[in-house]
Tab-separated table of C-alpha atoms and ligand atoms in Angstrom:
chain	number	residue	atom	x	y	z
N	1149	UNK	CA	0.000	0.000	0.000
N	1150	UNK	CA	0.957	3.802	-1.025
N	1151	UNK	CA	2.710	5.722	2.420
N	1152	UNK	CA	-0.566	7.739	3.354
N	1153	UNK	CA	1.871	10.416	5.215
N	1154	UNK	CA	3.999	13.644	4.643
N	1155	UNK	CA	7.212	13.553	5.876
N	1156	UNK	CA	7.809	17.466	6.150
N	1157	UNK	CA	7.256	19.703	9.238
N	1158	UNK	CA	3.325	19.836	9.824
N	1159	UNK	CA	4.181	23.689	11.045
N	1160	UNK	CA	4.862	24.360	7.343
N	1161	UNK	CA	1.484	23.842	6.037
N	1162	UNK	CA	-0.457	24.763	9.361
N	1163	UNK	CA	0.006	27.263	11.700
N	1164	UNK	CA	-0.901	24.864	14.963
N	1165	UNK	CA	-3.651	27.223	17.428
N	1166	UNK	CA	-4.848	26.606	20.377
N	1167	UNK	CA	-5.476	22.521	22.375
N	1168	UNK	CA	-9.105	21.905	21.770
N	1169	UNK	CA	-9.185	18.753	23.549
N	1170	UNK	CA	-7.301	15.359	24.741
N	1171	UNK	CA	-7.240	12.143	24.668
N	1172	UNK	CA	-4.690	9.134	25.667
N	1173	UNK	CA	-1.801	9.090	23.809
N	1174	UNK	CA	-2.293	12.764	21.964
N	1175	UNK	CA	-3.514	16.380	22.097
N	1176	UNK	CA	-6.005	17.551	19.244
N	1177	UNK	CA	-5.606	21.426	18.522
N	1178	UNK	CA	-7.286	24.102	16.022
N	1179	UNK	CA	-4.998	24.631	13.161
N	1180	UNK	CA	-5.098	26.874	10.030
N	1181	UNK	CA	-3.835	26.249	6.747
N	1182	UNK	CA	-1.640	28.576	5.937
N	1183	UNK	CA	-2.275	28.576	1.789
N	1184	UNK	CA	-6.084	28.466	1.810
N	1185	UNK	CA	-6.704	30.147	5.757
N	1186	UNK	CA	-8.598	27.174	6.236
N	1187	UNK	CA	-8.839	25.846	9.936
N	1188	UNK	CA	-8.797	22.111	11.005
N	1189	UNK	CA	-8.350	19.998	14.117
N	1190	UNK	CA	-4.788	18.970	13.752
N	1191	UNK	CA	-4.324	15.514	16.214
N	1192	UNK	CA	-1.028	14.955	17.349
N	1193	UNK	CA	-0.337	10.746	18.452
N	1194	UNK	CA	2.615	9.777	20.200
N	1195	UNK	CA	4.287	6.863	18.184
N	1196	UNK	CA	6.040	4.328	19.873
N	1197	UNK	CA	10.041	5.079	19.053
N	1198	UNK	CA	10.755	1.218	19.516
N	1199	UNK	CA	9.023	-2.457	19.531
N	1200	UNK	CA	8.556	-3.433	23.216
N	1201	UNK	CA	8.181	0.326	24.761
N	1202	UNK	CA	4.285	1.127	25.711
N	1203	UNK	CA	4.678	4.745	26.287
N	1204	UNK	CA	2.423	5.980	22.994
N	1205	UNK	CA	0.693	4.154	19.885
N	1206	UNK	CA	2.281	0.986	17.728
N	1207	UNK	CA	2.893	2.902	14.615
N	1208	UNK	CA	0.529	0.263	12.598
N	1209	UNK	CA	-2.106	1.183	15.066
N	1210	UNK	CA	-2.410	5.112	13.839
N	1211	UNK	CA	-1.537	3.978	10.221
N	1212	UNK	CA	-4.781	1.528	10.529
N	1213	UNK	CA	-7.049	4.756	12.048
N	1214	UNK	CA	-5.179	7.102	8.985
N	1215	UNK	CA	-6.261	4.109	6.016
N	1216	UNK	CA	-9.514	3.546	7.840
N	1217	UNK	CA	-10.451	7.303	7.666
N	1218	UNK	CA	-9.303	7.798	4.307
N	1219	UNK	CA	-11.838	5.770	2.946
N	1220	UNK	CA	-15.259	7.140	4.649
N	1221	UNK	CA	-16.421	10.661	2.774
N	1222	UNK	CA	-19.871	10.915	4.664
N	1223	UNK	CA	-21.645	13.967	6.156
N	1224	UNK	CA	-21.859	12.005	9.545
N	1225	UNK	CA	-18.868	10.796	9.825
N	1226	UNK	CA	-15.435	13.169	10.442
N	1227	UNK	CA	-13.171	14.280	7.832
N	1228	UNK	CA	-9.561	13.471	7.502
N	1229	UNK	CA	-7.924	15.220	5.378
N	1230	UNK	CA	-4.268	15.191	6.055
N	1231	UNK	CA	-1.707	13.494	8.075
N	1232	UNK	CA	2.164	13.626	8.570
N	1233	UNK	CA	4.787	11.375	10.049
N	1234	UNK	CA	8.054	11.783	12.138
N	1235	UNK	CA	9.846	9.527	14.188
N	1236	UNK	CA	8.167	10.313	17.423
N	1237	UNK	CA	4.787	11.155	16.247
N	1238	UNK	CA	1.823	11.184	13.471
N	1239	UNK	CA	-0.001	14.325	13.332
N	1240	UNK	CA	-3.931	13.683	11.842
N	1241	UNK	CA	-5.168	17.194	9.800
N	1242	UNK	CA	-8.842	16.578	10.430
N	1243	UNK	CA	-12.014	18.317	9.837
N	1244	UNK	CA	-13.043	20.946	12.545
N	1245	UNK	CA	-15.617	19.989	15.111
N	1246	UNK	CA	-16.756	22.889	17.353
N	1247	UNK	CA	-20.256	21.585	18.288
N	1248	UNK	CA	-19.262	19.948	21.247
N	1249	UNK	CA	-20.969	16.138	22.621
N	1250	UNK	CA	-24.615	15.562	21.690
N	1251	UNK	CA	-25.241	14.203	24.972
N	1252	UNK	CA	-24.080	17.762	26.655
N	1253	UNK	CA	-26.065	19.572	24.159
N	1254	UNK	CA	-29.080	17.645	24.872
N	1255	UNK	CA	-28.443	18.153	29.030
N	1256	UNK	CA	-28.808	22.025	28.262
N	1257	UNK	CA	-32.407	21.644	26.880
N	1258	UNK	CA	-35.528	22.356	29.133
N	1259	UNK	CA	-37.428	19.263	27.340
N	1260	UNK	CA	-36.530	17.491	24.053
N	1261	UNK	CA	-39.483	15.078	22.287
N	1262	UNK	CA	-38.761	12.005	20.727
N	1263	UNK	CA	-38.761	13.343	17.700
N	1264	UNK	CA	-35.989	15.683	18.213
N	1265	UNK	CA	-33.739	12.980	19.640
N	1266	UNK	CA	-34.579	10.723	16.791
N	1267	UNK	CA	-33.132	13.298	14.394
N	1268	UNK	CA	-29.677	12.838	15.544
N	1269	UNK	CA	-30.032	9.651	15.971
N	1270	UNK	CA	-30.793	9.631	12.469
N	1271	UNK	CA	-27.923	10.858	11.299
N	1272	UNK	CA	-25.706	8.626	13.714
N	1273	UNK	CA	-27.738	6.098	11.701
N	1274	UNK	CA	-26.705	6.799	7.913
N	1275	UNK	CA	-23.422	7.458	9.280
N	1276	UNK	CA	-23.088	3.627	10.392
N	1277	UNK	CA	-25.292	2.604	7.724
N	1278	UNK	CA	-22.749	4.057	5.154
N	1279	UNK	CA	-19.537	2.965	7.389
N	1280	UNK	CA	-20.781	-0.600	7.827
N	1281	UNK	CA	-21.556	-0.547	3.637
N	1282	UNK	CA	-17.662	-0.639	3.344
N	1283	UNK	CA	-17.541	-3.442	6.462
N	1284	UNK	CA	-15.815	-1.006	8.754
N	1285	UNK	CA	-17.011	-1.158	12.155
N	1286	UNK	CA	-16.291	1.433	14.970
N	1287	UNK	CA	-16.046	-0.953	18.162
N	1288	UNK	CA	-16.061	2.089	20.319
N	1289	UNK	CA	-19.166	3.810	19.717
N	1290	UNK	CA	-20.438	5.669	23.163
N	1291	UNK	CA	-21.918	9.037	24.160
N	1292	UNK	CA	-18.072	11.170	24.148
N	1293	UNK	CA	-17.646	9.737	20.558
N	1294	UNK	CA	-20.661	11.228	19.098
N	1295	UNK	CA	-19.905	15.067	18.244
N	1296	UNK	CA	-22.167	17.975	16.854
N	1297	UNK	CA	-20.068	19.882	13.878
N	1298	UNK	CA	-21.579	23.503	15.341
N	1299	UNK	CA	-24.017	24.466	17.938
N	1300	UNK	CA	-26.537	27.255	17.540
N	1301	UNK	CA	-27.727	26.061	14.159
N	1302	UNK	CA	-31.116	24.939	13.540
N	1303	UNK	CA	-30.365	21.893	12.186
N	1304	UNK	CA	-27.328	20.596	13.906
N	1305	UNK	CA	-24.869	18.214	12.074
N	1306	UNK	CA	-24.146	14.758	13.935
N	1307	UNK	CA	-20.446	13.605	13.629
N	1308	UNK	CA	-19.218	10.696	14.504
N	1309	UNK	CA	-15.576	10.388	16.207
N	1310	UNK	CA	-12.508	8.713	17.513
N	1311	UNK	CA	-11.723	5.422	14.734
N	1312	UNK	CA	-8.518	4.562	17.224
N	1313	UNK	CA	-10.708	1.090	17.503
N	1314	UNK	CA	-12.098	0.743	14.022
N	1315	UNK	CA	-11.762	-1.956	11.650
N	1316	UNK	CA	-12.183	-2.926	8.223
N	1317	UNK	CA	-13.767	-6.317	8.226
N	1318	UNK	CA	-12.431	-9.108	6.016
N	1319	UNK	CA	-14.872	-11.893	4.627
N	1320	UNK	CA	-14.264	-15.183	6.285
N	1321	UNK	CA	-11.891	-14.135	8.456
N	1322	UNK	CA	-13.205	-13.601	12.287
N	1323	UNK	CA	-12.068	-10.764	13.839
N	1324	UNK	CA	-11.562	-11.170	17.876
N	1325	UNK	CA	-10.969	-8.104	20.328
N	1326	UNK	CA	-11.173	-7.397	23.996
N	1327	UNK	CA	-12.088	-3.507	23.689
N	1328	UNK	CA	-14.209	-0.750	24.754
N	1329	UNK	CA	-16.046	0.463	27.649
N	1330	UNK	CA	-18.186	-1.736	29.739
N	1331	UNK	CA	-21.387	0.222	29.878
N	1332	UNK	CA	-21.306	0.105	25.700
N	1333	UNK	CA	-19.553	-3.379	24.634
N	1334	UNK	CA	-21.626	-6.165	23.310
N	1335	UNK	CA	-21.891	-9.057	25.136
N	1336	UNK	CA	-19.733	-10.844	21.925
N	1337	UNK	CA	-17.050	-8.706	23.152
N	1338	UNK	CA	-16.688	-9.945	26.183
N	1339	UNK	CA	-17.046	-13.528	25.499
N	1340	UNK	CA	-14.086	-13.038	23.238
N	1341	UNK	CA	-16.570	-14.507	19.467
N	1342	UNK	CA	-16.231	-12.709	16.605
N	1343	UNK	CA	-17.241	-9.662	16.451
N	1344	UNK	CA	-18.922	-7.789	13.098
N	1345	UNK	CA	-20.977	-4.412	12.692
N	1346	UNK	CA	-23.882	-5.951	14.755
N	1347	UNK	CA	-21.251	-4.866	17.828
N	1348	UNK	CA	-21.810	-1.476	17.078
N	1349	UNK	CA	-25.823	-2.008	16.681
N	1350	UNK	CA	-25.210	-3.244	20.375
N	1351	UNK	CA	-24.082	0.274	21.224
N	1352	UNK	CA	-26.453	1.878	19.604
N	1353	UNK	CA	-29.131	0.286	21.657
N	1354	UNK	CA	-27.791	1.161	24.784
N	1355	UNK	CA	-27.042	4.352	23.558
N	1356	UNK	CA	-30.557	4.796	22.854
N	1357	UNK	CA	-31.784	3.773	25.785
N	1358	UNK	CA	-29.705	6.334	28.141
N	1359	UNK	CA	-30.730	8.922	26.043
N	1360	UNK	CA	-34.356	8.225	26.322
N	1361	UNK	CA	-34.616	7.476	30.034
N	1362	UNK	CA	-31.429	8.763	31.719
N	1363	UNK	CA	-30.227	5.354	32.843
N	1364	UNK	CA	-27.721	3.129	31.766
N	1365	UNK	CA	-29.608	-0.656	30.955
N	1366	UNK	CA	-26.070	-2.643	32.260
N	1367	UNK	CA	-24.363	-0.429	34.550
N	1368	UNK	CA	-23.331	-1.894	37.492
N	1369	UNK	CA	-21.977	-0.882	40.482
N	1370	UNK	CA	-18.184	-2.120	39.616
N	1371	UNK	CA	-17.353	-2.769	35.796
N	1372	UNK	CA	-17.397	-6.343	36.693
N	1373	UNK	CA	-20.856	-6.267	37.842
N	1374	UNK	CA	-21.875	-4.181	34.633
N	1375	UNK	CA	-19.762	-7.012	32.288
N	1376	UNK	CA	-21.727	-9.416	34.134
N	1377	UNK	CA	-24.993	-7.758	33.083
N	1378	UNK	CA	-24.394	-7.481	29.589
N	1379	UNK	CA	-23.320	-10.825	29.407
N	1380	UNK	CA	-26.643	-12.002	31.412
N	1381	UNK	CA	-28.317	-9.918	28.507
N	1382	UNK	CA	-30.883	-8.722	31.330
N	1383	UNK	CA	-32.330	-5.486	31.301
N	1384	UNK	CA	-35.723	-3.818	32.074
N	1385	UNK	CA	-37.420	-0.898	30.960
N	1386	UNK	CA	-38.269	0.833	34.438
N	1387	UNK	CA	-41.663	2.527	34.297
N	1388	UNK	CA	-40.443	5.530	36.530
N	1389	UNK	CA	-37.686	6.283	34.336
N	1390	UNK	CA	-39.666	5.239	30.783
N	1391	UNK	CA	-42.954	6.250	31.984
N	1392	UNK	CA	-42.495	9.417	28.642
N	1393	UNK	CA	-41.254	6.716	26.052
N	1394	UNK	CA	-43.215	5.314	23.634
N	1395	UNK	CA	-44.003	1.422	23.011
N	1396	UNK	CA	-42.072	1.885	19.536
N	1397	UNK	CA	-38.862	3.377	20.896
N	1398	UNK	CA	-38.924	0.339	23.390
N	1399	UNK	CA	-39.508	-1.621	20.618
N	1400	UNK	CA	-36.435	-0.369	18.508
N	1401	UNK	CA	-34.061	-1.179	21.337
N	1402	UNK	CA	-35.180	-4.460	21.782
N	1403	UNK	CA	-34.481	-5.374	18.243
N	1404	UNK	CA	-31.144	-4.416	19.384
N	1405	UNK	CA	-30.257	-5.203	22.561
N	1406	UNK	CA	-30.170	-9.043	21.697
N	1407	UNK	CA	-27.654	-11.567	22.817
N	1408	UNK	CA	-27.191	-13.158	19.303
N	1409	UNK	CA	-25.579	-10.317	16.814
N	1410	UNK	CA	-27.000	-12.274	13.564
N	1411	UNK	CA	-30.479	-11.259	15.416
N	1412	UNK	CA	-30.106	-7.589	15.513
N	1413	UNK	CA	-31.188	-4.441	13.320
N	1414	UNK	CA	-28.880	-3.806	11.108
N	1415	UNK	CA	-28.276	0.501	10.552
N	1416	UNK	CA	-30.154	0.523	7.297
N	1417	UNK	CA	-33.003	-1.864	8.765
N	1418	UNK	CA	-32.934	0.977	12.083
N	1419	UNK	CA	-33.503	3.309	9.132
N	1420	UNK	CA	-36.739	1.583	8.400
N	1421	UNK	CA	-37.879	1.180	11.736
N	1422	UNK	CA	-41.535	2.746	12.162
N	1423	UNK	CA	-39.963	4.613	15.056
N	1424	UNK	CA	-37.045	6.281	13.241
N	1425	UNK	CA	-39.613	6.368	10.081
N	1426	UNK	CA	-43.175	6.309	10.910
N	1427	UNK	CA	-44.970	4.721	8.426
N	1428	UNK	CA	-48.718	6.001	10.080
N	1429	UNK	CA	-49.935	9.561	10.798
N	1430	UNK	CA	-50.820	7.819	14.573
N	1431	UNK	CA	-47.344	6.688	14.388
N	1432	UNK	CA	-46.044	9.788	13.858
N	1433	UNK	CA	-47.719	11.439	16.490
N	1434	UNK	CA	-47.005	8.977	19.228
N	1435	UNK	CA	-43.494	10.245	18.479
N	1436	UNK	CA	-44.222	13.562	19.018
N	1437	UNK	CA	-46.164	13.481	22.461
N	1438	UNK	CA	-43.782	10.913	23.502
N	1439	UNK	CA	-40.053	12.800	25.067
N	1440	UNK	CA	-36.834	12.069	26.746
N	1441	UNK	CA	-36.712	12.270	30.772
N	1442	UNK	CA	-34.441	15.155	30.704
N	1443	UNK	CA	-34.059	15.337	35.117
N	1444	UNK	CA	-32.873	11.965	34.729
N	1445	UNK	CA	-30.841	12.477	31.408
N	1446	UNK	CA	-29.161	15.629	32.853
N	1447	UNK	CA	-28.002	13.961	36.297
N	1448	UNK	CA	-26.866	10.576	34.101
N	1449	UNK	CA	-24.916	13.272	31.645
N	1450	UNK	CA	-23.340	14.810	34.661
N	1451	UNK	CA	-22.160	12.168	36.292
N	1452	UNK	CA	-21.274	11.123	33.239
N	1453	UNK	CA	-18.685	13.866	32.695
N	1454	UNK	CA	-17.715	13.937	36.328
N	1455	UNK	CA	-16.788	10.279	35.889
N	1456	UNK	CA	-14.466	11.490	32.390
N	1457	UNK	CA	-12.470	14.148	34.637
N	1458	UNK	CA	-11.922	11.904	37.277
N	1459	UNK	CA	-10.774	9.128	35.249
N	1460	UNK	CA	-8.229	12.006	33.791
N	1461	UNK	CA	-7.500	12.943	36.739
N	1462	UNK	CA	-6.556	9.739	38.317
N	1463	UNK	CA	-4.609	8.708	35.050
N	1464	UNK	CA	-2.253	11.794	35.416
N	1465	UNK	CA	-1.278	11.044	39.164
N	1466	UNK	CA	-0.995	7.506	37.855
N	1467	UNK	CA	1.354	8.892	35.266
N	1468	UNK	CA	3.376	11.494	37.610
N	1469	UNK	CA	4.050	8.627	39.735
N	1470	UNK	CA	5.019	6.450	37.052
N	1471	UNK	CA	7.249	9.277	36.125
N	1472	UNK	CA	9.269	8.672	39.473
N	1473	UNK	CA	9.009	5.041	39.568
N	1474	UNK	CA	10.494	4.878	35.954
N	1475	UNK	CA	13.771	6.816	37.212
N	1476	UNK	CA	14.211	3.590	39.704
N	1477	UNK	CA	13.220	0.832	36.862
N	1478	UNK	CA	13.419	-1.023	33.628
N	1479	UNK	CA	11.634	0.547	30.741
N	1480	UNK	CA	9.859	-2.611	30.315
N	1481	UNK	CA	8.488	-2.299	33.644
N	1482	UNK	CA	7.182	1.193	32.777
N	1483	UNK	CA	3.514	1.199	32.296
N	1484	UNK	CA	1.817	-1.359	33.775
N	1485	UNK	CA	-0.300	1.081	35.892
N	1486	UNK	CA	-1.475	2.977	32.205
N	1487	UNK	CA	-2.635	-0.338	31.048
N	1488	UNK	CA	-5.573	0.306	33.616
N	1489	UNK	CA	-8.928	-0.259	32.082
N	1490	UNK	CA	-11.306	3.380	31.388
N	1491	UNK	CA	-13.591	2.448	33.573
N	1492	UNK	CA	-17.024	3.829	33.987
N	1493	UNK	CA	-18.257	1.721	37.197
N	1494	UNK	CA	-20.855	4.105	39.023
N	1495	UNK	CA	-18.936	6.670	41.428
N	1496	UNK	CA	-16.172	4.577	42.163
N	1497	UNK	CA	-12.288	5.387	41.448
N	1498	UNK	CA	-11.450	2.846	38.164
N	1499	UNK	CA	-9.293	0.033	39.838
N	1500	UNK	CA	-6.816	-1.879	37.859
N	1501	UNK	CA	-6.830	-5.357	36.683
N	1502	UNK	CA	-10.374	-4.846	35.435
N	1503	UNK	CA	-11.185	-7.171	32.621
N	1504	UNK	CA	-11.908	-5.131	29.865
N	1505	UNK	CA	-9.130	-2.383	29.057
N	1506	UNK	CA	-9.772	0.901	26.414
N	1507	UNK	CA	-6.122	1.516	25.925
N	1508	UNK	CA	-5.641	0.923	22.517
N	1509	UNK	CA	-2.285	-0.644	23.321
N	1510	UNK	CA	-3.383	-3.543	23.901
N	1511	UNK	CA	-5.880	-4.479	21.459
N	1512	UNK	CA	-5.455	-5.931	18.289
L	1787	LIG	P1	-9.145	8.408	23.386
L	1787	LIG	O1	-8.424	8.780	24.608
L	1787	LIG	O2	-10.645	8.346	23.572
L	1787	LIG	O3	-8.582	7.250	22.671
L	1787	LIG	P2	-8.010	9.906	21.298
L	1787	LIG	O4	-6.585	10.025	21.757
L	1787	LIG	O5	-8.289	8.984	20.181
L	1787	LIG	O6	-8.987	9.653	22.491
L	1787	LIG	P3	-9.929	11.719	20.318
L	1787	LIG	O7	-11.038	11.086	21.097
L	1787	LIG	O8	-9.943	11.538	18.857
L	1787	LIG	O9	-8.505	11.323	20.894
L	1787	LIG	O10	-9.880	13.258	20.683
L	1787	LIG	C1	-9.701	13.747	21.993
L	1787	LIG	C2	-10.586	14.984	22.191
L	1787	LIG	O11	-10.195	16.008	21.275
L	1787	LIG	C3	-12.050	14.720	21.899
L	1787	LIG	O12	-12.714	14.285	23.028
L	1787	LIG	C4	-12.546	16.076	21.425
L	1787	LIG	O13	-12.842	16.909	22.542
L	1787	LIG	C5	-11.333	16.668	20.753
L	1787	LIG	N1	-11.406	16.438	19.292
L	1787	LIG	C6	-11.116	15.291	18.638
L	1787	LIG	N2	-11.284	15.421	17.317
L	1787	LIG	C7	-11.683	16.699	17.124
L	1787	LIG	C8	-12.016	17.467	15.964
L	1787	LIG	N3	-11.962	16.918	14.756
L	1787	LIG	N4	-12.389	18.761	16.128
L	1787	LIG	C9	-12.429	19.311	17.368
L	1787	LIG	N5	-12.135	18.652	18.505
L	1787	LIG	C10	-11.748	17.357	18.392
């Protein structure tokens, strides 16, 4: 395959701006072009400088996100555009998402109908639907991945995020991964079976669900209690928190929230779905009367966040320290402690050895 990157200096083509946000292994910042005055998102991923060291990214790792990307041209799904290469690190040019996450947008309504929410989840729809046409599958869709391109529009643009865990699917040949975070992750996941674009479907249901009622339908106390759920497959729609939904959004996440992936709505059968398309004027307006239980939906979304910062948090004294140990020891000995699992058990510090770990290191 052609090499996808630039060699030069990424400061000759861009002027880099300010950090817009971070994530594990990288910092994403605004960035202007300096021929055209355009601006972009310019990520910047630590590479690994040598087999065997875990500080930052396997090289093949960002080149898989870069090819993966380059392929998927869709109004839902984000642009790359660019990317450059150096020893220590890859630097992504991608196109500029200022919107913020739906899920905080949504917190800052007063009340939001069904039909409101099913317009974005519309468009997370033909996003997938398009993505899973070319058998590439996310495998880490969740609430923090799901972006708006601008706020303050009427009609704002859904953009899906973050391919770090994407995959292009190859016929016939099963494709096995222990990734992702426990409140989202199919139950295939866990049981280490192949996994497909039904995974994602998974997500979407639960996805669906929190955003309609405020609750997550596996979260347990610890992660492992949560795994332990999905796995189970048992969930319940609670009247107080569904007591606004309608019978056919309970219905669409049923057809998804099945243990056997083969069983599932696909995105372009979702599309159909007399929920997402009513196909009856008394359809329709069940829609309409029916709405989201935004108390609920605002105290999940905090938490939510509060959970994100503290998981930051903790990861950065986890680092410092690591810092000191690392002056005493082997490299090899480095990281274990950023291996830790992303957790998202309810309230509780993330504690390592957890089953399930997001750090892209590890997959493959
Ligand atoms: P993770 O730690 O989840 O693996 P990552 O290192 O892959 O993250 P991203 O999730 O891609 O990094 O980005 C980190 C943050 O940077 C995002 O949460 C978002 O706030 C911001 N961000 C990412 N892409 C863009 C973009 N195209 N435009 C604006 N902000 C962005």
């Amino acid at each position: 395959q052609a090499d996808p990157f630039r060699h030069c200096s990424v400061d000759e083509l861009y002027q880099l701006l300010e950090t817009l946000g971070s994530g594990h292994f990288g910092v994403v910042r605004r960035c202007q072009e300096r021929s055209t005055g355009v601006f972009y998102a310019a990520k910047s991923v630590k590479v690994r400088k040598r087999k065997g060291s875990r500080l930052g990214l396997e090289r093949e790792q960002v080149e898989r996100e870069v090819r993966i990307l380059q392929q998927l041209q869709h109004p839902n799904i984000m642009r790359l555009y660019d990317v450059f290469a150096n020893q220590a690190e890859m630097v992504l040019i991608l196109e500029l998402i200022l919107g913020g996450e739906l899920f905080d947008f949504i917190a800052e309504k007063e009340l939001l109908s069904e039909d409101e929410a099913i317009e974005f989840l519309q468009q997370i729809l033909l996003g997938l639907a398009y993505m899973h046409g070319l058998h590439i599958a996310h495998f880490d869709l969740k609430p923090e991945n799901i972006m708006l391109l601008e706020k303050g529009v009427p009609k704002a643009k859904i953009k899906i995020i973050d391919f770090g865990l994407a995959q292009k699917l190859q016929e016939g040949v099963a494709f096995k991964s222990l990734c992702g975070t426990p409140q989202y992750i199919a139950p295939e996941v866990i049981n280490y079976e192949a996994l497909s674009t039904a995974t994602d479907m998974w997500s979407i249901g639960v996805i669906t669900y929190i955003l309609l009622s405020g609750t997550s339908p596996f979260q347990g106390e610890k992660d492992e209690e949560t795994l332990c759920n999905v796995v189970s497959g048992n969930y319940e729609f609670e009247a107080r928190y569904f007591s606004q939904t309608s019978e056919m959004a309970k219905d669409f996440i049923q057809k998804l929230l099945l243990k056997e992936p083969r069983d599932r709505m696909t995105a372009a059968e979702c599309l159909l779905h007399p929920w997402i398309k009513p196909l009856t004027r008394k359809q329709a307006v069940n829609r309409s009367r029916s709405s989201i239980n935004m108390k609920n939906f605002r105290k999940f979304n905090a938490r939510r966040k509060w959970k994100l910062s503290y998981n930051m948090v903790s990861a950065c004294n986890r680092f410092c320290r690591l810092q000191l140990l690392c002056q005493q020891q082997k490299p090899d000995e480095e990281v274990t402690a950023l291996r830790d699992c992303e957790s998202d058990q309810e309230d509780q510090p993330s504690s390592p050895g957890v089953l399930l770990r997001r750090r892209r290191s590890i997959c493959s």
